[in-house]
Every structure is written in C-alpha cells, then in structure tokens.
Amino acid sequence: MVFAGGLAIPGWALIVCIAVGELLIGGALYFILKKVILDKEPDPSPASYTPAINHETTPTYTPAQTHETANVTPTPTSHATEIA
C-alpha cells in the first residue's frame, strides 16, 4: 500500500506539541533541581573561603605628577601609516 500524502499531523500542530513538551520537560527539571540543589540544607562545616585583606590606602598625588607632559617629537608618517 502506498501513502500519497505528507504527515498525518499538520506542521503547526507538530510545533505546538514540541513546544508544550519542552515546557513540561523544563518545568519538571526545574522542580527536580530545585529540590535537589536549592532546598538542600547547607553543610554545618565552616566555609573554606577567606576573603583577602583589604588595605584602605589611597595614593597621594602631587599636582606635578598629575599634569606632567612628555617631551615627544612626532615622527614623520610613511605612505603605509598616512591617513588620507
């Protein structure tokens, strides 16, 4: 027997079924992982993380340091670096 048609379900219905299935699978995974990871009681052992020591020092600048200019002479441009 030869079938002379396409799918038995229209394309839009197939897309809707796949989208609903993905939403159901995603929701199930969310609740499973929430129960396994987020609702788990934390370990009573102390954390192994120790924050670094923060030294509250601000650098001091003199006006001469902030407004220094460098003695630079411009170099002539070649044909490769010349901007048209």
PDB file with one MODEL, atoms N, CA, C and O in Angstrom:
MODEL        1
ATOM      1  N   MET A   1       0.841  -1.162   0.000  1.00  0.00           N
ATOM      2  CA  MET A   1       0.000   0.000   0.000  1.00  0.00           C
ATOM      3  C   MET A   1       0.896   1.238   0.000  1.00  0.00           C
ATOM      4  O   MET A   1       1.845   1.310   0.781  1.00  0.00           O
ATOM      5  N   VAL A   2       0.614   2.188  -0.845  1.00  0.00           N
ATOM      6  CA  VAL A   2       1.429   3.387  -0.996  1.00  0.00           C
ATOM      7  C   VAL A   2       0.673   4.569  -0.409  1.00  0.00           C
ATOM      8  O   VAL A   2      -0.502   4.788  -0.701  1.00  0.00           O
ATOM      9  N   PHE A   3       1.378   5.325   0.428  1.00  0.00           N
ATOM     10  CA  PHE A   3       0.776   6.519   1.004  1.00  0.00           C
ATOM     11  C   PHE A   3       1.173   7.704   0.152  1.00  0.00           C
ATOM     12  O   PHE A   3       2.357   7.895  -0.127  1.00  0.00           O
ATOM     13  N   ALA A   4       0.212   8.500  -0.266  1.00  0.00           N
ATOM     14  CA  ALA A   4       0.480   9.610  -1.164  1.00  0.00           C
ATOM     15  C   ALA A   4       0.297  10.947  -0.468  1.00  0.00           C
ATOM     16  O   ALA A   4      -0.167  11.901  -1.091  1.00  0.00           O
ATOM     17  N   GLY A   5       0.639  11.039   0.776  1.00  0.00           N
ATOM     18  CA  GLY A   5       0.456  12.304   1.482  1.00  0.00           C
ATOM     19  C   GLY A   5       1.659  12.622   2.343  1.00  0.00           C
ATOM     20  O   GLY A   5       2.660  11.906   2.350  1.00  0.00           O
ATOM     21  N   GLY A   6       1.530  13.703   3.058  1.00  0.00           N
ATOM     22  CA  GLY A   6       2.597  14.100   3.962  1.00  0.00           C
ATOM     23  C   GLY A   6       2.381  13.478   5.327  1.00  0.00           C
ATOM     24  O   GLY A   6       2.012  12.311   5.460  1.00  0.00           O
ATOM     25  N   LEU A   7       2.622  14.288   6.323  1.00  0.00           N
ATOM     26  CA  LEU A   7       2.431  13.813   7.682  1.00  0.00           C
ATOM     27  C   LEU A   7       0.949  13.749   8.023  1.00  0.00           C
ATOM     28  O   LEU A   7       0.129  14.416   7.394  1.00  0.00           O
ATOM     29  N   ALA A   8       0.618  12.949   9.012  1.00  0.00           N
ATOM     30  CA  ALA A   8      -0.774  12.838   9.435  1.00  0.00           C
ATOM     31  C   ALA A   8      -1.180  14.023  10.299  1.00  0.00           C
ATOM     32  O   ALA A   8      -2.371  14.244  10.520  1.00  0.00           O
ATOM     33  N   ILE A   9      -0.212  14.788  10.792  1.00  0.00           N
ATOM     34  CA  ILE A   9      -0.483  15.945  11.641  1.00  0.00           C
ATOM     35  C   ILE A   9       0.097  17.173  10.948  1.00  0.00           C
ATOM     36  O   ILE A   9       1.202  17.106  10.410  1.00  0.00           O
ATOM     37  N   PRO A  10      -0.622  18.288  10.949  1.00  0.00           N
ATOM     38  CA  PRO A  10      -0.089  19.489  10.286  1.00  0.00           C
ATOM     39  C   PRO A  10       1.180  20.007  10.970  1.00  0.00           C
ATOM     40  O   PRO A  10       1.431  19.714  12.139  1.00  0.00           O
ATOM     41  N   GLY A  11       1.967  20.774  10.233  1.00  0.00           N
ATOM     42  CA  GLY A  11       3.228  21.292  10.756  1.00  0.00           C
ATOM     43  C   GLY A  11       3.049  22.172  11.970  1.00  0.00           C
ATOM     44  O   GLY A  11       3.827  22.078  12.920  1.00  0.00           O
ATOM     45  N   TRP A  12       2.040  23.030  11.961  1.00  0.00           N
ATOM     46  CA  TRP A  12       1.837  23.931  13.095  1.00  0.00           C
ATOM     47  C   TRP A  12       1.488  23.152  14.357  1.00  0.00           C
ATOM     48  O   TRP A  12       1.889  23.538  15.455  1.00  0.00           O
ATOM     49  N   ALA A  13       0.738  22.047  14.207  1.00  0.00           N
ATOM     50  CA  ALA A  13       0.377  21.242  15.370  1.00  0.00           C
ATOM     51  C   ALA A  13       1.602  20.507  15.911  1.00  0.00           C
ATOM     52  O   ALA A  13       1.740  20.326  17.120  1.00  0.00           O
ATOM     53  N   LEU A  14       2.480  20.091  15.017  1.00  0.00           N
ATOM     54  CA  LEU A  14       3.715  19.440  15.439  1.00  0.00           C
ATOM     55  C   LEU A  14       4.584  20.406  16.247  1.00  0.00           C
ATOM     56  O   LEU A  14       5.167  20.021  17.260  1.00  0.00           O
ATOM     57  N   ILE A  15       4.669  21.665  15.796  1.00  0.00           N
ATOM     58  CA  ILE A  15       5.451  22.675  16.507  1.00  0.00           C
ATOM     59  C   ILE A  15       4.847  22.957  17.882  1.00  0.00           C
ATOM     60  O   ILE A  15       5.576  23.099  18.863  1.00  0.00           O
ATOM     61  N   VAL A  16       3.524  23.037  17.954  1.00  0.00           N
ATOM     62  CA  VAL A  16       2.858  23.286  19.234  1.00  0.00           C
ATOM     63  C   VAL A  16       3.101  22.121  20.200  1.00  0.00           C
ATOM     64  O   VAL A  16       3.343  22.345  21.386  1.00  0.00           O
ATOM     65  N   CYS A  17       3.039  20.896  19.708  1.00  0.00           N
ATOM     66  CA  CYS A  17       3.279  19.731  20.569  1.00  0.00           C
ATOM     67  C   CYS A  17       4.716  19.709  21.081  1.00  0.00           C
ATOM     68  O   CYS A  17       4.952  19.401  22.249  1.00  0.00           O
ATOM     69  N   ILE A  18       5.669  20.032  20.224  1.00  0.00           N
ATOM     70  CA  ILE A  18       7.070  20.062  20.644  1.00  0.00           C
ATOM     71  C   ILE A  18       7.288  21.172  21.672  1.00  0.00           C
ATOM     72  O   ILE A  18       7.995  20.965  22.659  1.00  0.00           O
ATOM     73  N   ALA A  19       6.689  22.348  21.455  1.00  0.00           N
ATOM     74  CA  ALA A  19       6.863  23.466  22.391  1.00  0.00           C
ATOM     75  C   ALA A  19       6.263  23.129  23.756  1.00  0.00           C
ATOM     76  O   ALA A  19       6.876  23.417  24.784  1.00  0.00           O
ATOM     77  N   VAL A  20       5.087  22.530  23.779  1.00  0.00           N
ATOM     78  CA  VAL A  20       4.461  22.156  25.050  1.00  0.00           C
ATOM     79  C   VAL A  20       5.292  21.081  25.749  1.00  0.00           C
ATOM     80  O   VAL A  20       5.450  21.109  26.970  1.00  0.00           O
ATOM     81  N   GLY A  21       5.814  20.150  24.983  1.00  0.00           N
ATOM     82  CA  GLY A  21       6.672  19.115  25.563  1.00  0.00           C
ATOM     83  C   GLY A  21       7.935  19.696  26.176  1.00  0.00           C
ATOM     84  O   GLY A  21       8.351  19.272  27.254  1.00  0.00           O
ATOM     85  N   GLU A  22       8.556  20.670  25.494  1.00  0.00           N
ATOM     86  CA  GLU A  22       9.755  21.317  26.038  1.00  0.00           C
ATOM     87  C   GLU A  22       9.427  22.085  27.316  1.00  0.00           C
ATOM     88  O   GLU A  22      10.214  22.075  28.263  1.00  0.00           O
ATOM     89  N   LEU A  23       8.281  22.747  27.350  1.00  0.00           N
ATOM     90  CA  LEU A  23       7.885  23.450  28.571  1.00  0.00           C
ATOM     91  C   LEU A  23       7.658  22.480  29.729  1.00  0.00           C
ATOM     92  O   LEU A  23       8.054  22.759  30.861  1.00  0.00           O
ATOM     93  N   LEU A  24       7.027  21.355  29.450  1.00  0.00           N
ATOM     94  CA  LEU A  24       6.793  20.364  30.506  1.00  0.00           C
ATOM     95  C   LEU A  24       8.107  19.769  31.003  1.00  0.00           C
ATOM     96  O   LEU A  24       8.302  19.613  32.208  1.00  0.00           O
ATOM     97  N   ILE A  25       9.006  19.437  30.083  1.00  0.00           N
ATOM     98  CA  ILE A  25      10.305  18.876  30.480  1.00  0.00           C
ATOM     99  C   ILE A  25      11.100  19.923  31.261  1.00  0.00           C
ATOM    100  O   ILE A  25      11.719  19.594  32.273  1.00  0.00           O
ATOM    101  N   GLY A  26      11.093  21.175  30.808  1.00  0.00           N
ATOM    102  CA  GLY A  26      11.811  22.233  31.514  1.00  0.00           C
ATOM    103  C   GLY A  26      11.252  22.474  32.903  1.00  0.00           C
ATOM    104  O   GLY A  26      12.016  22.662  33.849  1.00  0.00           O
ATOM    105  N   GLY A  27       9.941  22.471  33.044  1.00  0.00           N
ATOM    106  CA  GLY A  27       9.326  22.649  34.360  1.00  0.00           C
ATOM    107  C   GLY A  27       9.649  21.500  35.295  1.00  0.00           C
ATOM    108  O   GLY A  27       9.920  21.712  36.477  1.00  0.00           O
ATOM    109  N   ALA A  28       9.620  20.278  34.767  1.00  0.00           N
ATOM    110  CA  ALA A  28       9.952  19.121  35.596  1.00  0.00           C
ATOM    111  C   ALA A  28      11.414  19.193  36.051  1.00  0.00           C
ATOM    112  O   ALA A  28      11.714  18.934  37.217  1.00  0.00           O
ATOM    113  N   LEU A  29      12.314  19.540  35.142  1.00  0.00           N
ATOM    114  CA  LEU A  29      13.724  19.669  35.519  1.00  0.00           C
ATOM    115  C   LEU A  29      13.929  20.766  36.550  1.00  0.00           C
ATOM    116  O   LEU A  29      14.746  20.617  37.459  1.00  0.00           O
ATOM    117  N   TYR A  30      13.198  21.867  36.420  1.00  0.00           N
ATOM    118  CA  TYR A  30      13.314  22.959  37.387  1.00  0.00           C
ATOM    119  C   TYR A  30      12.956  22.478  38.792  1.00  0.00           C
ATOM    120  O   TYR A  30      13.700  22.716  39.743  1.00  0.00           O
ATOM    121  N   PHE A  31      11.815  21.802  38.918  1.00  0.00           N
ATOM    122  CA  PHE A  31      11.389  21.372  40.246  1.00  0.00           C
ATOM    123  C   PHE A  31      12.286  20.272  40.801  1.00  0.00           C
ATOM    124  O   PHE A  31      12.519  20.223  42.009  1.00  0.00           O
ATOM    125  N   ILE A  32      12.795  19.385  39.939  1.00  0.00           N
ATOM    126  CA  ILE A  32      13.713  18.349  40.412  1.00  0.00           C
ATOM    127  C   ILE A  32      15.000  18.975  40.912  1.00  0.00           C
ATOM    128  O   ILE A  32      15.462  18.648  42.006  1.00  0.00           O
ATOM    129  N   LEU A  33      15.593  19.882  40.120  1.00  0.00           N
ATOM    130  CA  LEU A  33      16.850  20.506  40.520  1.00  0.00           C
ATOM    131  C   LEU A  33      16.662  21.443  41.710  1.00  0.00           C
ATOM    132  O   LEU A  33      17.567  21.583  42.532  1.00  0.00           O
ATOM    133  N   LYS A  34      15.496  22.085  41.812  1.00  0.00           N
ATOM    134  CA  LYS A  34      15.224  22.946  42.960  1.00  0.00           C
ATOM    135  C   LYS A  34      15.202  22.105  44.237  1.00  0.00           C
ATOM    136  O   LYS A  34      15.754  22.505  45.262  1.00  0.00           O
ATOM    137  N   LYS A  35      14.568  20.953  44.166  1.00  0.00           N
ATOM    138  CA  LYS A  35      14.502  20.085  45.342  1.00  0.00           C
ATOM    139  C   LYS A  35      15.878  19.517  45.678  1.00  0.00           C
ATOM    140  O   LYS A  35      16.226  19.403  46.854  1.00  0.00           O
ATOM    141  N   VAL A  36      16.659  19.162  44.667  1.00  0.00           N
ATOM    142  CA  VAL A  36      17.961  18.538  44.902  1.00  0.00           C
ATOM    143  C   VAL A  36      19.002  19.561  45.341  1.00  0.00           C
ATOM    144  O   VAL A  36      19.812  19.276  46.223  1.00  0.00           O
ATOM    145  N   ILE A  37      18.991  20.760  44.731  1.00  0.00           N
ATOM    146  CA  ILE A  37      20.071  21.723  44.969  1.00  0.00           C
ATOM    147  C   ILE A  37      19.651  22.834  45.923  1.00  0.00           C
ATOM    148  O   ILE A  37      20.306  23.045  46.944  1.00  0.00           O
ATOM    149  N   LEU A  38      18.581  23.543  45.613  1.00  0.00           N
ATOM    150  CA  LEU A  38      18.241  24.737  46.380  1.00  0.00           C
ATOM    151  C   LEU A  38      17.627  24.437  47.740  1.00  0.00           C
ATOM    152  O   LEU A  38      17.885  25.159  48.702  1.00  0.00           O
ATOM    153  N   ASP A  39      16.834  23.406  47.836  1.00  0.00           N
ATOM    154  CA  ASP A  39      16.175  23.107  49.098  1.00  0.00           C
ATOM    155  C   ASP A  39      17.040  22.265  50.034  1.00  0.00           C
ATOM    156  O   ASP A  39      16.604  21.912  51.129  1.00  0.00           O
ATOM    157  N   LYS A  40      18.249  21.947  49.614  1.00  0.00           N
ATOM    158  CA  LYS A  40      19.161  21.150  50.435  1.00  0.00           C
ATOM    159  C   LYS A  40      19.704  22.012  51.569  1.00  0.00           C
ATOM    160  O   LYS A  40      20.032  23.181  51.364  1.00  0.00           O
ATOM    161  N   GLU A  41      19.796  21.442  52.750  1.00  0.00           N
ATOM    162  CA  GLU A  41      20.326  22.165  53.902  1.00  0.00           C
ATOM    163  C   GLU A  41      21.823  22.398  53.711  1.00  0.00           C
ATOM    164  O   GLU A  41      22.531  21.508  53.239  1.00  0.00           O
ATOM    165  N   PRO A  42      22.313  23.587  54.073  1.00  0.00           N
ATOM    166  CA  PRO A  42      23.747  23.833  53.930  1.00  0.00           C
ATOM    167  C   PRO A  42      24.553  23.016  54.927  1.00  0.00           C
ATOM    168  O   PRO A  42      24.065  22.650  55.996  1.00  0.00           O
ATOM    169  N   ASP A  43      25.795  22.740  54.554  1.00  0.00           N
ATOM    170  CA  ASP A  43      26.675  21.988  55.437  1.00  0.00           C
ATOM    171  C   ASP A  43      26.999  22.811  56.682  1.00  0.00           C
ATOM    172  O   ASP A  43      27.228  24.016  56.572  1.00  0.00           O
ATOM    173  N   PRO A  44      27.023  22.198  57.851  1.00  0.00           N
ATOM    174  CA  PRO A  44      27.357  22.953  59.067  1.00  0.00           C
ATOM    175  C   PRO A  44      28.839  23.275  59.178  1.00  0.00           C
ATOM    176  O   PRO A  44      29.232  24.076  60.025  1.00  0.00           O
ATOM    177  N   SER A  45      29.671  22.661  58.332  1.00  0.00           N
ATOM    178  CA  SER A  45      31.103  22.929  58.408  1.00  0.00           C
ATOM    179  C   SER A  45      31.388  24.358  57.945  1.00  0.00           C
ATOM    180  O   SER A  45      30.683  24.886  57.085  1.00  0.00           O
ATOM    181  N   PRO A  46      32.411  24.976  58.510  1.00  0.00           N
ATOM    182  CA  PRO A  46      32.712  26.354  58.113  1.00  0.00           C
ATOM    183  C   PRO A  46      33.192  26.408  56.663  1.00  0.00           C
ATOM    184  O   PRO A  46      33.769  25.456  56.138  1.00  0.00           O
ATOM    185  N   ALA A  47      32.941  27.519  56.059  1.00  0.00           N
ATOM    186  CA  ALA A  47      33.343  27.693  54.670  1.00  0.00           C
ATOM    187  C   ALA A  47      34.858  27.782  54.567  1.00  0.00           C
ATOM    188  O   ALA A  47      35.521  28.277  55.478  1.00  0.00           O
ATOM    189  N   SER A  48      35.398  27.307  53.468  1.00  0.00           N
ATOM    190  CA  SER A  48      36.841  27.338  53.291  1.00  0.00           C
ATOM    191  C   SER A  48      37.296  28.639  52.638  1.00  0.00           C
ATOM    192  O   SER A  48      38.494  28.867  52.469  1.00  0.00           O
ATOM    193  N   TYR A  49      36.351  29.481  52.278  1.00  0.00           N
ATOM    194  CA  TYR A  49      36.699  30.747  51.628  1.00  0.00           C
ATOM    195  C   TYR A  49      37.069  31.780  52.677  1.00  0.00           C
ATOM    196  O   TYR A  49      36.341  31.979  53.649  1.00  0.00           O
ATOM    197  N   THR A  50      38.193  32.430  52.477  1.00  0.00           N
ATOM    198  CA  THR A  50      38.616  33.517  53.347  1.00  0.00           C
ATOM    199  C   THR A  50      38.856  34.733  52.476  1.00  0.00           C
ATOM    200  O   THR A  50      39.710  34.684  51.591  1.00  0.00           O
ATOM    201  N   PRO A  51      38.136  35.820  52.695  1.00  0.00           N
ATOM    202  CA  PRO A  51      38.339  36.989  51.837  1.00  0.00           C
ATOM    203  C   PRO A  51      39.720  37.587  52.037  1.00  0.00           C
ATOM    204  O   PRO A  51      40.311  37.491  53.113  1.00  0.00           O
ATOM    205  N   ALA A  52      40.215  38.200  50.988  1.00  0.00           N
ATOM    206  CA  ALA A  52      41.529  38.832  51.050  1.00  0.00           C
ATOM    207  C   ALA A  52      41.473  40.068  51.933  1.00  0.00           C
ATOM    208  O   ALA A  52      40.420  40.685  52.090  1.00  0.00           O
ATOM    209  N   ILE A  53      42.608  40.421  52.504  1.00  0.00           N
ATOM    210  CA  ILE A  53      42.696  41.611  53.348  1.00  0.00           C
ATOM    211  C   ILE A  53      42.642  42.837  52.454  1.00  0.00           C
ATOM    212  O   ILE A  53      43.367  42.927  51.463  1.00  0.00           O
ATOM    213  N   ASN A  54      41.798  43.762  52.802  1.00  0.00           N
ATOM    214  CA  ASN A  54      41.638  44.974  52.014  1.00  0.00           C
ATOM    215  C   ASN A  54      42.336  46.115  52.734  1.00  0.00           C
ATOM    216  O   ASN A  54      41.899  46.544  53.802  1.00  0.00           O
ATOM    217  N   HIS A  55      43.404  46.599  52.158  1.00  0.00           N
ATOM    218  CA  HIS A  55      44.125  47.724  52.737  1.00  0.00           C
ATOM    219  C   HIS A  55      43.495  49.011  52.219  1.00  0.00           C
ATOM    220  O   HIS A  55      43.546  49.294  51.022  1.00  0.00           O
ATOM    221  N   GLU A  56      42.919  49.767  53.092  1.00  0.00           N
ATOM    222  CA  GLU A  56      42.245  51.001  52.713  1.00  0.00           C
ATOM    223  C   GLU A  56      43.258  52.139  52.614  1.00  0.00           C
ATOM    224  O   GLU A  56      43.252  53.043  53.450  1.00  0.00           O
ATOM    225  N   THR A  57      44.102  52.107  51.632  1.00  0.00           N
ATOM    226  CA  THR A  57      45.057  53.191  51.426  1.00  0.00           C
ATOM    227  C   THR A  57      44.747  53.856  50.109  1.00  0.00           C
ATOM    228  O   THR A  57      44.485  53.190  49.107  1.00  0.00           O
ATOM    229  N   THR A  58      44.777  55.144  50.114  1.00  0.00           N
ATOM    230  CA  THR A  58      44.565  55.886  48.881  1.00  0.00           C
ATOM    231  C   THR A  58      45.891  56.515  48.475  1.00  0.00           C
ATOM    232  O   THR A  58      46.584  57.091  49.314  1.00  0.00           O
ATOM    233  N   PRO A  59      46.249  56.413  47.212  1.00  0.00           N
ATOM    234  CA  PRO A  59      47.509  57.003  46.785  1.00  0.00           C
ATOM    235  C   PRO A  59      47.436  58.526  46.832  1.00  0.00           C
ATOM    236  O   PRO A  59      46.399  59.126  46.551  1.00  0.00           O
ATOM    237  N   THR A  60      48.544  59.124  47.187  1.00  0.00           N
ATOM    238  CA  THR A  60      48.596  60.583  47.227  1.00  0.00           C
ATOM    239  C   THR A  60      49.342  61.075  45.997  1.00  0.00           C
ATOM    240  O   THR A  60      50.403  60.555  45.654  1.00  0.00           O
ATOM    241  N   TYR A  61      48.790  62.060  45.350  1.00  0.00           N
ATOM    242  CA  TYR A  61      49.386  62.631  44.151  1.00  0.00           C
ATOM    243  C   TYR A  61      49.649  64.114  44.382  1.00  0.00           C
ATOM    244  O   TYR A  61      48.882  64.818  45.038  1.00  0.00           O
ATOM    245  N   THR A  62      50.731  64.540  43.833  1.00  0.00           N
ATOM    246  CA  THR A  62      51.012  65.973  43.837  1.00  0.00           C
ATOM    247  C   THR A  62      50.588  66.521  42.491  1.00  0.00           C
ATOM    248  O   THR A  62      50.535  65.768  41.519  1.00  0.00           O
ATOM    249  N   PRO A  63      50.286  67.798  42.400  1.00  0.00           N
ATOM    250  CA  PRO A  63      49.863  68.350  41.111  1.00  0.00           C
ATOM    251  C   PRO A  63      50.900  68.137  40.006  1.00  0.00           C
ATOM    252  O   PRO A  63      50.530  68.021  38.837  1.00  0.00           O
ATOM    253  N   ALA A  64      52.165  68.083  40.344  1.00  0.00           N
ATOM    254  CA  ALA A  64      53.184  67.877  39.315  1.00  0.00           C
ATOM    255  C   ALA A  64      53.080  66.482  38.718  1.00  0.00           C
ATOM    256  O   ALA A  64      53.399  66.288  37.545  1.00  0.00           O
ATOM    257  N   GLN A  65      52.643  65.517  39.499  1.00  0.00           N
ATOM    258  CA  GLN A  65      52.528  64.160  38.982  1.00  0.00           C
ATOM    259  C   GLN A  65      51.316  63.977  38.087  1.00  0.00           C
ATOM    260  O   GLN A  65      51.344  63.160  37.167  1.00  0.00           O
ATOM    261  N   THR A  66      50.265  64.718  38.340  1.00  0.00           N
ATOM    262  CA  THR A  66      49.050  64.502  37.570  1.00  0.00           C
ATOM    263  C   THR A  66      49.048  65.256  36.252  1.00  0.00           C
ATOM    264  O   THR A  66      48.304  64.878  35.347  1.00  0.00           O
ATOM    265  N   HIS A  67      49.846  66.303  36.101  1.00  0.00           N
ATOM    266  CA  HIS A  67      49.795  67.108  34.882  1.00  0.00           C
ATOM    267  C   HIS A  67      51.130  67.146  34.159  1.00  0.00           C
ATOM    268  O   HIS A  67      51.454  68.137  33.504  1.00  0.00           O
ATOM    269  N   GLU A  68      51.899  66.087  34.269  1.00  0.00           N
ATOM    270  CA  GLU A  68      53.176  66.065  33.584  1.00  0.00           C
ATOM    271  C   GLU A  68      52.951  65.870  32.090  1.00  0.00           C
ATOM    272  O   GLU A  68      52.033  65.166  31.668  1.00  0.00           O
ATOM    273  N   THR A  69      53.794  66.498  31.316  1.00  0.00           N
ATOM    274  CA  THR A  69      53.750  66.300  29.874  1.00  0.00           C
ATOM    275  C   THR A  69      55.051  65.670  29.441  1.00  0.00           C
ATOM    276  O   THR A  69      56.109  65.965  29.997  1.00  0.00           O
ATOM    277  N   ALA A  70      54.978  64.816  28.468  1.00  0.00           N
ATOM    278  CA  ALA A  70      56.178  64.149  27.986  1.00  0.00           C
ATOM    279  C   ALA A  70      56.753  64.936  26.819  1.00  0.00           C
ATOM    280  O   ALA A  70      56.013  65.525  26.031  1.00  0.00           O
ATOM    281  N   ASN A  71      58.041  64.944  26.715  1.00  0.00           N
ATOM    282  CA  ASN A  71      58.720  65.587  25.596  1.00  0.00           C
ATOM    283  C   ASN A  71      58.824  64.576  24.464  1.00  0.00           C
ATOM    284  O   ASN A  71      59.767  63.787  24.400  1.00  0.00           O
ATOM    285  N   VAL A  72      57.847  64.613  23.579  1.00  0.00           N
ATOM    286  CA  VAL A  72      57.791  63.661  22.472  1.00  0.00           C
ATOM    287  C   VAL A  72      57.830  64.440  21.172  1.00  0.00           C
ATOM    288  O   VAL A  72      57.087  65.405  20.990  1.00  0.00           O
ATOM    289  N   THR A  73      58.694  64.020  20.281  1.00  0.00           N
ATOM    290  CA  THR A  73      58.740  64.639  18.965  1.00  0.00           C
ATOM    291  C   THR A  73      57.982  63.742  18.003  1.00  0.00           C
ATOM    292  O   THR A  73      58.191  62.529  17.999  1.00  0.00           O
ATOM    293  N   PRO A  74      57.106  64.313  17.187  1.00  0.00           N
ATOM    294  CA  PRO A  74      56.338  63.479  16.257  1.00  0.00           C
ATOM    295  C   PRO A  74      57.246  62.895  15.181  1.00  0.00           C
ATOM    296  O   PRO A  74      58.181  63.540  14.707  1.00  0.00           O
ATOM    297  N   THR A  75      56.948  61.685  14.823  1.00  0.00           N
ATOM    298  CA  THR A  75      57.714  61.033  13.751  1.00  0.00           C
ATOM    299  C   THR A  75      57.002  61.233  12.434  1.00  0.00           C
ATOM    300  O   THR A  75      55.772  61.232  12.396  1.00  0.00           O
ATOM    301  N   PRO A  76      57.738  61.404  11.357  1.00  0.00           N
ATOM    302  CA  PRO A  76      57.088  61.593  10.063  1.00  0.00           C
ATOM    303  C   PRO A  76      56.367  60.312   9.643  1.00  0.00           C
ATOM    304  O   PRO A  76      56.834  59.205   9.913  1.00  0.00           O
ATOM    305  N   THR A  77      55.242  60.478   8.990  1.00  0.00           N
ATOM    306  CA  THR A  77      54.462  59.320   8.558  1.00  0.00           C
ATOM    307  C   THR A  77      54.956  58.839   7.205  1.00  0.00           C
ATOM    308  O   THR A  77      55.391  59.630   6.368  1.00  0.00           O
ATOM    309  N   SER A  78      54.882  57.551   7.009  1.00  0.00           N
ATOM    310  CA  SER A  78      55.239  56.990   5.715  1.00  0.00           C
ATOM    311  C   SER A  78      53.957  56.754   4.931  1.00  0.00           C
ATOM    312  O   SER A  78      52.859  56.996   5.433  1.00  0.00           O
ATOM    313  N   HIS A  79      54.096  56.294   3.735  1.00  0.00           N
ATOM    314  CA  HIS A  79      52.893  56.064   2.918  1.00  0.00           C
ATOM    315  C   HIS A  79      52.015  54.964   3.506  1.00  0.00           C
ATOM    316  O   HIS A  79      50.819  54.932   3.217  1.00  0.00           O
ATOM    317  N   ALA A  80      52.560  54.065   4.314  1.00  0.00           N
ATOM    318  CA  ALA A  80      51.773  52.974   4.892  1.00  0.00           C
ATOM    319  C   ALA A  80      50.943  53.450   6.084  1.00  0.00           C
ATOM    320  O   ALA A  80      49.865  52.912   6.337  1.00  0.00           O
ATOM    321  N   THR A  81      51.434  54.455   6.823  1.00  0.00           N
ATOM    322  CA  THR A  81      50.710  54.885   8.015  1.00  0.00           C
ATOM    323  C   THR A  81      49.995  56.218   7.814  1.00  0.00           C
ATOM    324  O   THR A  81      49.353  56.710   8.742  1.00  0.00           O
ATOM    325  N   GLU A  82      50.087  56.799   6.652  1.00  0.00           N
ATOM    326  CA  GLU A  82      49.459  58.090   6.394  1.00  0.00           C
ATOM    327  C   GLU A  82      47.961  57.913   6.239  1.00  0.00           C
ATOM    328  O   GLU A  82      47.499  57.001   5.552  1.00  0.00           O
ATOM    329  N   ILE A  83      47.212  58.783   6.877  1.00  0.00           N
ATOM    330  CA  ILE A  83      45.750  58.720   6.802  1.00  0.00           C
ATOM    331  C   ILE A  83      45.301  59.704   5.738  1.00  0.00           C
ATOM    332  O   ILE A  83      45.697  60.870   5.751  1.00  0.00           O
ATOM    333  N   ALA A  84      44.488  59.241   4.833  1.00  0.00           N
ATOM    334  CA  ALA A  84      44.050  60.089   3.720  1.00  0.00           C
ATOM    335  C   ALA A  84      42.958  61.030   4.154  1.00  0.00           C
ATOM    336  O   ALA A  84      42.466  61.819   3.347  1.00  0.00           O
TER     337      ALA A  84
ENDMDL
END
